[in-house]
Amino acid sequence: MIIYNDSLISNNNSIKVNLPSFPPVGWQPVGHNYEEQSRLRDISIVAAAWPETAEDNIPTVPCLSADGHLLVLSVAASRVRYGTSVTFMIVYSTDVKRVLPKTIPSDPIFPNKLSLWCIFSDGSVTPAYDYDQNYGNDRVSLIDCPLTSFASEELWKYKRTLRVYLASTTNKDRNIPILKAFVNVPKSSVDSRNTSQEFFVMCTSPLHNKADYIIQWIEFHRLVGFQKFVIYNTTDTNNRLLSIVNIYSKRNPGVVDIVQWNFSRLGLADVLSTRYFQVEALHDCLIRYGDQSHWLGMLDLDEYIVPLLPYKTIADYVHDTYGRRIIGSINLWSQFFCTKYSDSYTSVENNTNHLTIERFTYRAKDLFKSG
């Protein structure tokens, strides 16, 4: 891709787009100084004039950004962050070299050291804000860009795919975006006829070929009050999960969504071999499905939320315990009902013809209080 001041030429398909000398429709002056404003104006002109189907050399999410600083796994839009925003889920900067299959020449810079901007397909621009979480082995970076009126209407009013570019003005020599993404919002599962009903969504952290347990896990949690389930699929190598969910969804439409969470094209390997970008997946689910839920749970397939008497559902417990108090999250203590050493299972525990909750009925004496 070759870019001139007044045209954009694709070497692959000979498309030429004449760039106007005036700002695009969505342009509003942004930037910390005149030089940055001018650069962003020029980049927004390019972005607004680019045909959606044009081939270019700008990396598309999931990808490593063109400047080598950001390893972006996913992008989702939300109406609960900054009013309306688009959020990039990013591998923590100190982990980028460890998860990539090939060595990159320089150490990635943290997002908070970069001057980043979102540019939407109408040429409108908003500043990017960053958030880093580093708690033990749970590390993730997020970049949030408020949505312009155009971007918000594309997603929620017209139900269209939103094209968004991420640009950096830190590198003075690069005058095109460092990556691009195509964003959709999931179809809402909330019944508009009963908007007063509290809606509970359950996300699973990435699967490890546990498709055989998924239906009983879903059915149990439907009984205790969850209405929607989002499965992040990483290891369903033989499409068994997809087959099981398709059969289930014919009888229960709209209950289960599958998000493909596999980055084999990039050859990525998580820092922890026992999980596959789990922290990033959970943040993705929170942002992607937070709009259509009052409460959103994040559990593995070997974890069950069991309401204790007098409560029959999780909704009863949450309503009675917290009422209308503003609660960010609830952290539940674990109780273990089985051992990881399968050779010590009893005959009942070994009987896979029974449900998991029927096989394991004895628990450890002490509550696990550190998680």
PDB file of C-alpha atoms in Angstrom, residues 75-313:
ATOM      1  CA  VAL A  75     -12.544  -5.575  20.321  1.00  0.00           C
ATOM      2  CA  ALA A  76     -16.044  -5.085  21.743  1.00  0.00           C
ATOM      3  CA  ALA A  77     -18.467  -2.195  22.132  1.00  0.00           C
ATOM      4  CA  SER A  78     -20.381  -1.296  25.251  1.00  0.00           C
ATOM      5  CA  ARG A  79     -22.919   1.212  26.526  1.00  0.00           C
ATOM      6  CA  VAL A  80     -21.898   0.769  30.167  1.00  0.00           C
ATOM      7  CA  ARG A  81     -18.319   2.090  29.877  1.00  0.00           C
ATOM      8  CA  TYR A  82     -17.935   5.865  29.372  1.00  0.00           C
ATOM      9  CA  GLY A  83     -21.571   6.005  28.291  1.00  0.00           C
ATOM     10  CA  THR A  84     -20.727   4.294  25.000  1.00  0.00           C
ATOM     11  CA  SER A  85     -17.285   3.040  24.054  1.00  0.00           C
ATOM     12  CA  VAL A  86     -15.255   0.556  22.071  1.00  0.00           C
ATOM     13  CA  THR A  87     -12.730  -1.475  24.059  1.00  0.00           C
ATOM     14  CA  PHE A  88      -9.606  -3.296  22.880  1.00  0.00           C
ATOM     15  CA  MET A  89      -8.527  -6.361  24.906  1.00  0.00           C
ATOM     16  CA  ILE A  90      -4.727  -6.401  24.872  1.00  0.00           C
ATOM     17  CA  VAL A  91      -2.052  -8.795  26.121  1.00  0.00           C
ATOM     18  CA  TYR A  92      -0.102  -7.181  28.971  1.00  0.00           C
ATOM     19  CA  SER A  93       2.966  -5.497  27.484  1.00  0.00           C
ATOM     20  CA  THR A  94       5.582  -7.469  29.451  1.00  0.00           C
ATOM     21  CA  ASP A  95       3.989 -10.734  28.212  1.00  0.00           C
ATOM     22  CA  VAL A  96       3.903  -9.891  24.498  1.00  0.00           C
ATOM     23  CA  LYS A  97       7.356 -11.270  23.631  1.00  0.00           C
ATOM     24  CA  ARG A  98       6.663 -14.441  25.632  1.00  0.00           C
ATOM     25  CA  VAL A  99       3.437 -15.340  23.828  1.00  0.00           C
ATOM     26  CA  LEU A 100       4.515 -14.548  20.250  1.00  0.00           C
ATOM     27  CA  PRO A 101       6.102 -17.362  18.208  1.00  0.00           C
ATOM     28  CA  LYS A 102       8.764 -15.037  16.773  1.00  0.00           C
ATOM     29  CA  THR A 103      10.982 -12.509  18.470  1.00  0.00           C
ATOM     30  CA  ILE A 104      10.146  -8.879  17.808  1.00  0.00           C
ATOM     31  CA  PRO A 105      13.057  -6.413  17.588  1.00  0.00           C
ATOM     32  CA  SER A 106      12.109  -4.077  20.445  1.00  0.00           C
ATOM     33  CA  ASP A 107      10.298  -4.265  23.761  1.00  0.00           C
ATOM     34  CA  PRO A 108       6.627  -3.246  23.505  1.00  0.00           C
ATOM     35  CA  ILE A 109       5.709   0.051  25.108  1.00  0.00           C
ATOM     36  CA  PHE A 110       2.836   0.170  27.594  1.00  0.00           C
ATOM     37  CA  PRO A 111      -0.321   1.848  26.243  1.00  0.00           C
ATOM     38  CA  ASN A 112      -0.057   4.621  28.819  1.00  0.00           C
ATOM     39  CA  LYS A 113       3.215   5.701  27.194  1.00  0.00           C
ATOM     40  CA  LEU A 114       1.588   6.009  23.765  1.00  0.00           C
ATOM     41  CA  SER A 115      -0.648   8.729  22.375  1.00  0.00           C
ATOM     42  CA  LEU A 116      -3.486   6.664  20.910  1.00  0.00           C
ATOM     43  CA  TRP A 117      -6.655   7.654  19.051  1.00  0.00           C
ATOM     44  CA  CYS A 118      -9.656   5.895  17.571  1.00  0.00           C
ATOM     45  CA  ILE A 119     -10.723   6.915  14.078  1.00  0.00           C
ATOM     46  CA  PHE A 120     -14.118   5.782  12.822  1.00  0.00           C
ATOM     47  CA  SER A 121     -15.092   5.245   9.202  1.00  0.00           C
ATOM     48  CA  ASP A 122     -16.745   8.669   8.891  1.00  0.00           C
ATOM     49  CA  GLY A 123     -13.485  10.337   9.950  1.00  0.00           C
ATOM     50  CA  SER A 124     -14.578  11.138  13.512  1.00  0.00           C
ATOM     51  CA  VAL A 125     -11.822  10.822  16.136  1.00  0.00           C
ATOM     52  CA  THR A 126     -11.838  10.207  19.898  1.00  0.00           C
ATOM     53  CA  PRO A 127      -8.937   9.838  22.371  1.00  0.00           C
ATOM     54  CA  ALA A 128      -8.014   6.402  23.716  1.00  0.00           C
ATOM     55  CA  TYR A 129      -7.837   5.750  27.462  1.00  0.00           C
ATOM     56  CA  ASP A 130      -5.893   2.840  28.931  1.00  0.00           C
ATOM     57  CA  TYR A 131      -6.326   0.559  31.933  1.00  0.00           C
ATOM     58  CA  ASP A 132      -3.797  -2.031  33.119  1.00  0.00           C
ATOM     59  CA  GLN A 133      -4.556  -4.853  35.538  1.00  0.00           C
ATOM     60  CA  ASN A 134      -1.647  -6.731  37.100  1.00  0.00           C
ATOM     61  CA  TYR A 135      -2.660  -8.977  39.985  1.00  0.00           C
ATOM     62  CA  GLY A 136      -0.422 -12.018  40.380  1.00  0.00           C
ATOM     63  CA  ASN A 137      -0.802 -14.062  37.203  1.00  0.00           C
ATOM     64  CA  ASP A 138      -3.892 -12.116  36.147  1.00  0.00           C
ATOM     65  CA  ARG A 139      -2.641  -9.477  33.749  1.00  0.00           C
ATOM     66  CA  VAL A 140      -4.470  -7.617  31.001  1.00  0.00           C
ATOM     67  CA  SER A 141      -4.532  -4.193  29.353  1.00  0.00           C
ATOM     68  CA  LEU A 142      -7.607  -2.428  28.026  1.00  0.00           C
ATOM     69  CA  ILE A 143      -7.866   0.542  25.709  1.00  0.00           C
ATOM     70  CA  ASP A 144     -11.182   2.410  25.669  1.00  0.00           C
ATOM     71  CA  CYS A 145     -12.352   4.939  23.091  1.00  0.00           C
ATOM     72  CA  PRO A 146     -15.617   6.815  23.586  1.00  0.00           C
ATOM     73  CA  LEU A 147     -17.932   6.341  20.615  1.00  0.00           C
ATOM     74  CA  THR A 148     -18.991   9.271  18.491  1.00  0.00           C
ATOM     75  CA  SER A 149     -22.658   9.742  17.605  1.00  0.00           C
ATOM     76  CA  PHE A 150     -21.985   8.225  14.188  1.00  0.00           C
ATOM     77  CA  ALA A 151     -20.316   5.116  15.670  1.00  0.00           C
ATOM     78  CA  SER A 152     -23.016   4.591  18.277  1.00  0.00           C
ATOM     79  CA  GLU A 153     -25.804   4.820  15.713  1.00  0.00           C
ATOM     80  CA  GLU A 154     -24.029   2.397  13.362  1.00  0.00           C
ATOM     81  CA  LEU A 155     -23.978  -0.264  16.089  1.00  0.00           C
ATOM     82  CA  TRP A 156     -27.261   0.128  17.972  1.00  0.00           C
ATOM     83  CA  LYS A 157     -29.599   2.043  15.689  1.00  0.00           C
ATOM     84  CA  TYR A 158     -28.733   0.613  12.286  1.00  0.00           C
ATOM     85  CA  LYS A 159     -27.257  -2.721  13.537  1.00  0.00           C
ATOM     86  CA  ARG A 160     -24.270  -2.361  11.206  1.00  0.00           C
ATOM     87  CA  THR A 161     -20.682  -3.480  11.503  1.00  0.00           C
ATOM     88  CA  LEU A 162     -18.511  -0.624  12.752  1.00  0.00           C
ATOM     89  CA  ARG A 163     -15.065  -0.129  11.237  1.00  0.00           C
ATOM     90  CA  VAL A 164     -12.615   1.491  13.651  1.00  0.00           C
ATOM     91  CA  TYR A 165      -8.929   2.321  13.283  1.00  0.00           C
ATOM     92  CA  LEU A 166      -6.422   2.786  16.089  1.00  0.00           C
ATOM     93  CA  ALA A 167      -3.820   5.453  15.352  1.00  0.00           C
ATOM     94  CA  SER A 168      -0.714   6.474  17.282  1.00  0.00           C
ATOM     95  CA  THR A 169       0.806   9.931  17.096  1.00  0.00           C
ATOM     96  CA  THR A 170       3.799   8.831  19.184  1.00  0.00           C
ATOM     97  CA  ASN A 171       5.728   7.750  16.091  1.00  0.00           C
ATOM     98  CA  LYS A 172       6.197  10.916  14.045  1.00  0.00           C
ATOM     99  CA  ASP A 173       7.046   8.939  10.894  1.00  0.00           C
ATOM    100  CA  ARG A 174       3.808   6.931  10.654  1.00  0.00           C
ATOM    101  CA  ASN A 175       0.816   8.733   9.202  1.00  0.00           C
ATOM    102  CA  ILE A 176      -1.598   5.813   8.829  1.00  0.00           C
ATOM    103  CA  PRO A 177      -3.335   3.775  11.566  1.00  0.00           C
ATOM    104  CA  ILE A 178      -1.473   1.002  13.394  1.00  0.00           C
ATOM    105  CA  LEU A 179      -4.416  -1.432  13.245  1.00  0.00           C
ATOM    106  CA  LYS A 180      -8.086  -1.739  12.375  1.00  0.00           C
ATOM    107  CA  ALA A 181     -11.057  -3.705  13.707  1.00  0.00           C
ATOM    108  CA  PHE A 182     -14.610  -4.563  12.720  1.00  0.00           C
ATOM    109  CA  VAL A 183     -17.065  -4.402  15.620  1.00  0.00           C
ATOM    110  CA  ASN A 184     -20.554  -5.838  16.076  1.00  0.00           C
ATOM    111  CA  VAL A 185     -22.796  -6.028  19.120  1.00  0.00           C
ATOM    112  CA  PRO A 186     -24.536  -9.287  20.103  1.00  0.00           C
ATOM    113  CA  LYS A 187     -28.281  -9.508  19.675  1.00  0.00           C
ATOM    114  CA  SER A 188     -29.931  -8.711  22.982  1.00  0.00           C
ATOM    115  CA  SER A 189     -31.515 -11.577  24.902  1.00  0.00           C
ATOM    116  CA  VAL A 190     -33.456  -9.291  27.238  1.00  0.00           C
ATOM    117  CA  ASP A 191     -37.221  -9.527  26.783  1.00  0.00           C
ATOM    118  CA  SER A 192     -38.286  -5.944  26.088  1.00  0.00           C
ATOM    119  CA  ARG A 193     -41.781  -6.755  27.357  1.00  0.00           C
ATOM    120  CA  ASN A 194     -40.417  -7.333  30.840  1.00  0.00           C
ATOM    121  CA  THR A 195     -37.483  -4.984  31.288  1.00  0.00           C
ATOM    122  CA  SER A 196     -37.917  -4.935  35.078  1.00  0.00           C
ATOM    123  CA  GLN A 197     -36.739  -8.558  35.247  1.00  0.00           C
ATOM    124  CA  GLU A 198     -33.151  -8.922  36.429  1.00  0.00           C
ATOM    125  CA  PHE A 199     -31.182 -10.673  33.716  1.00  0.00           C
ATOM    126  CA  PHE A 200     -28.340 -13.036  34.620  1.00  0.00           C
ATOM    127  CA  VAL A 201     -25.660 -14.010  32.075  1.00  0.00           C
ATOM    128  CA  MET A 202     -23.020 -16.690  32.619  1.00  0.00           C
ATOM    129  CA  CYS A 203     -19.656 -16.735  30.839  1.00  0.00           C
ATOM    130  CA  THR A 204     -17.308 -19.684  30.866  1.00  0.00           C
ATOM    131  CA  SER A 205     -13.600 -19.219  30.779  1.00  0.00           C
ATOM    132  CA  PRO A 206     -11.982 -20.972  27.814  1.00  0.00           C
ATOM    133  CA  LEU A 207     -12.801 -24.636  27.351  1.00  0.00           C
ATOM    134  CA  HIS A 208     -10.321 -27.478  27.364  1.00  0.00           C
ATOM    135  CA  ASN A 209     -12.238 -30.167  25.463  1.00  0.00           C
ATOM    136  CA  LYS A 210     -14.991 -30.425  28.097  1.00  0.00           C
ATOM    137  CA  ALA A 211     -17.895 -30.331  25.682  1.00  0.00           C
ATOM    138  CA  ASP A 212     -19.463 -33.459  27.203  1.00  0.00           C
ATOM    139  CA  TYR A 213     -20.202 -31.571  30.430  1.00  0.00           C
ATOM    140  CA  ILE A 214     -21.581 -28.384  28.913  1.00  0.00           C
ATOM    141  CA  ILE A 215     -25.308 -29.226  28.712  1.00  0.00           C
ATOM    142  CA  GLN A 216     -25.698 -30.391  32.321  1.00  0.00           C
ATOM    143  CA  TRP A 217     -23.744 -27.313  33.448  1.00  0.00           C
ATOM    144  CA  ILE A 218     -26.070 -25.032  31.460  1.00  0.00           C
ATOM    145  CA  GLU A 219     -29.256 -26.780  32.600  1.00  0.00           C
ATOM    146  CA  PHE A 220     -28.252 -26.641  36.257  1.00  0.00           C
ATOM    147  CA  HIS A 221     -27.560 -22.916  36.103  1.00  0.00           C
ATOM    148  CA  ARG A 222     -30.793 -22.256  34.226  1.00  0.00           C
ATOM    149  CA  LEU A 223     -32.597 -23.877  37.168  1.00  0.00           C
ATOM    150  CA  VAL A 224     -30.922 -21.472  39.605  1.00  0.00           C
ATOM    151  CA  GLY A 225     -31.680 -18.347  37.570  1.00  0.00           C
ATOM    152  CA  PHE A 226     -29.237 -17.746  34.704  1.00  0.00           C
ATOM    153  CA  GLN A 227     -30.843 -17.046  31.323  1.00  0.00           C
ATOM    154  CA  LYS A 228     -27.914 -16.625  28.909  1.00  0.00           C
ATOM    155  CA  PHE A 229     -24.644 -18.546  28.477  1.00  0.00           C
ATOM    156  CA  VAL A 230     -21.544 -17.453  26.587  1.00  0.00           C
ATOM    157  CA  ILE A 231     -18.938 -20.095  25.813  1.00  0.00           C
ATOM    158  CA  TYR A 232     -15.396 -19.090  24.877  1.00  0.00           C
ATOM    159  CA  ASN A 233     -14.170 -21.929  22.707  1.00  0.00           C
ATOM    160  CA  THR A 234     -10.438 -22.513  22.405  1.00  0.00           C
ATOM    161  CA  THR A 235      -9.803 -26.243  22.051  1.00  0.00           C
ATOM    162  CA  ASP A 236     -12.793 -27.806  20.311  1.00  0.00           C
ATOM    163  CA  THR A 237     -10.549 -29.348  17.688  1.00  0.00           C
ATOM    164  CA  ASN A 238     -13.114 -31.834  16.361  1.00  0.00           C
ATOM    165  CA  ASN A 239     -16.162 -29.507  16.391  1.00  0.00           C
ATOM    166  CA  ARG A 240     -17.853 -31.614  19.079  1.00  0.00           C
ATOM    167  CA  LEU A 241     -18.777 -28.559  21.119  1.00  0.00           C
ATOM    168  CA  LEU A 242     -20.339 -26.860  18.112  1.00  0.00           C
ATOM    169  CA  SER A 243     -22.323 -29.995  17.282  1.00  0.00           C
ATOM    170  CA  ILE A 244     -23.656 -30.347  20.842  1.00  0.00           C
ATOM    171  CA  VAL A 245     -24.598 -26.663  21.117  1.00  0.00           C
ATOM    172  CA  ASN A 246     -26.301 -26.641  17.715  1.00  0.00           C
ATOM    173  CA  ILE A 247     -28.542 -29.547  18.744  1.00  0.00           C
ATOM    174  CA  TYR A 248     -29.286 -27.881  22.090  1.00  0.00           C
ATOM    175  CA  SER A 249     -30.014 -24.491  20.472  1.00  0.00           C
ATOM    176  CA  LYS A 250     -32.665 -25.960  18.177  1.00  0.00           C
ATOM    177  CA  ARG A 251     -34.752 -26.668  21.271  1.00  0.00           C
ATOM    178  CA  ASN A 252     -33.520 -23.653  23.240  1.00  0.00           C
ATOM    179  CA  PRO A 253     -32.913 -20.791  20.787  1.00  0.00           C
ATOM    180  CA  GLY A 254     -30.991 -17.772  22.047  1.00  0.00           C
ATOM    181  CA  VAL A 255     -29.773 -19.410  25.249  1.00  0.00           C
ATOM    182  CA  VAL A 256     -26.165 -20.109  24.191  1.00  0.00           C
ATOM    183  CA  ASP A 257     -23.642 -18.005  22.274  1.00  0.00           C
ATOM    184  CA  ILE A 258     -20.229 -19.312  21.229  1.00  0.00           C
ATOM    185  CA  VAL A 259     -17.284 -16.941  20.898  1.00  0.00           C
ATOM    186  CA  GLN A 260     -14.389 -18.445  18.961  1.00  0.00           C
ATOM    187  CA  TRP A 261     -11.321 -17.701  21.068  1.00  0.00           C
ATOM    188  CA  ASN A 262      -8.448 -19.211  19.133  1.00  0.00           C
ATOM    189  CA  PHE A 263      -5.405 -17.364  17.869  1.00  0.00           C
ATOM    190  CA  SER A 264      -3.621 -20.170  16.057  1.00  0.00           C
ATOM    191  CA  ARG A 265      -3.230 -17.908  13.013  1.00  0.00           C
ATOM    192  CA  LEU A 266      -0.887 -15.793  15.123  1.00  0.00           C
ATOM    193  CA  GLY A 267       0.748 -18.827  16.747  1.00  0.00           C
ATOM    194  CA  LEU A 268       0.180 -17.448  20.251  1.00  0.00           C
ATOM    195  CA  ALA A 269       0.892 -19.446  23.410  1.00  0.00           C
ATOM    196  CA  ASP A 270      -0.286 -18.155  26.796  1.00  0.00           C
ATOM    197  CA  VAL A 271       2.284 -17.488  29.499  1.00  0.00           C
ATOM    198  CA  LEU A 272       0.437 -20.065  31.644  1.00  0.00           C
ATOM    199  CA  SER A 273       0.030 -23.342  29.768  1.00  0.00           C
ATOM    200  CA  THR A 274      -3.012 -24.349  31.839  1.00  0.00           C
ATOM    201  CA  ARG A 275      -5.174 -21.612  30.361  1.00  0.00           C
ATOM    202  CA  TYR A 276      -5.557 -19.792  27.072  1.00  0.00           C
ATOM    203  CA  PHE A 277      -5.784 -16.025  27.477  1.00  0.00           C
ATOM    204  CA  GLN A 278      -8.455 -16.526  30.124  1.00  0.00           C
ATOM    205  CA  VAL A 279      -8.229 -13.102  31.744  1.00  0.00           C
ATOM    206  CA  GLU A 280      -8.599 -11.382  28.379  1.00  0.00           C
ATOM    207  CA  ALA A 281     -11.597 -13.617  27.569  1.00  0.00           C
ATOM    208  CA  LEU A 282     -13.388 -12.709  30.799  1.00  0.00           C
ATOM    209  CA  HIS A 283     -12.906  -8.998  30.174  1.00  0.00           C
ATOM    210  CA  ASP A 284     -14.157  -9.479  26.639  1.00  0.00           C
ATOM    211  CA  CYS A 285     -17.321 -11.157  27.922  1.00  0.00           C
ATOM    212  CA  LEU A 286     -17.937  -8.462  30.526  1.00  0.00           C
ATOM    213  CA  ILE A 287     -17.745  -5.726  27.907  1.00  0.00           C
ATOM    214  CA  ARG A 288     -19.448  -7.630  25.075  1.00  0.00           C
ATOM    215  CA  TYR A 289     -22.433  -8.812  27.166  1.00  0.00           C
ATOM    216  CA  GLY A 290     -22.521  -6.282  29.985  1.00  0.00           C
ATOM    217  CA  ASP A 291     -25.130  -4.202  28.166  1.00  0.00           C
ATOM    218  CA  GLN A 292     -27.752  -6.952  28.215  1.00  0.00           C
ATOM    219  CA  SER A 293     -27.328  -8.201  31.778  1.00  0.00           C
ATOM    220  CA  HIS A 294     -27.873  -6.931  35.292  1.00  0.00           C
ATOM    221  CA  TRP A 295     -25.460  -9.531  36.668  1.00  0.00           C
ATOM    222  CA  LEU A 296     -22.776 -11.419  34.771  1.00  0.00           C
ATOM    223  CA  GLY A 297     -21.096 -14.495  36.244  1.00  0.00           C
ATOM    224  CA  MET A 298     -17.751 -15.964  35.212  1.00  0.00           C
ATOM    225  CA  LEU A 299     -17.243 -19.630  36.019  1.00  0.00           C
ATOM    226  CA  ASP A 300     -15.371 -22.663  34.733  1.00  0.00           C
ATOM    227  CA  LEU A 301     -17.264 -25.769  33.654  1.00  0.00           C
ATOM    228  CA  ASP A 302     -16.240 -27.569  36.851  1.00  0.00           C
ATOM    229  CA  GLU A 303     -17.744 -24.809  39.013  1.00  0.00           C
ATOM    230  CA  TYR A 304     -21.391 -24.578  40.066  1.00  0.00           C
ATOM    231  CA  ILE A 305     -23.206 -21.785  41.893  1.00  0.00           C
ATOM    232  CA  VAL A 306     -25.484 -23.484  44.447  1.00  0.00           C
ATOM    233  CA  PRO A 307     -28.035 -21.270  46.260  1.00  0.00           C
ATOM    234  CA  LEU A 308     -28.421 -22.378  49.884  1.00  0.00           C
ATOM    235  CA  LEU A 309     -31.706 -22.406  51.774  1.00  0.00           C
ATOM    236  CA  PRO A 310     -33.894 -20.431  52.022  1.00  0.00           C
ATOM    237  CA  TYR A 311     -32.958 -19.304  48.500  1.00  0.00           C
ATOM    238  CA  LYS A 312     -33.930 -21.284  45.415  1.00  0.00           C
ATOM    239  CA  THR A 313     -32.296 -19.041  42.798  1.00  0.00           C
TER     240      THR A 313
END
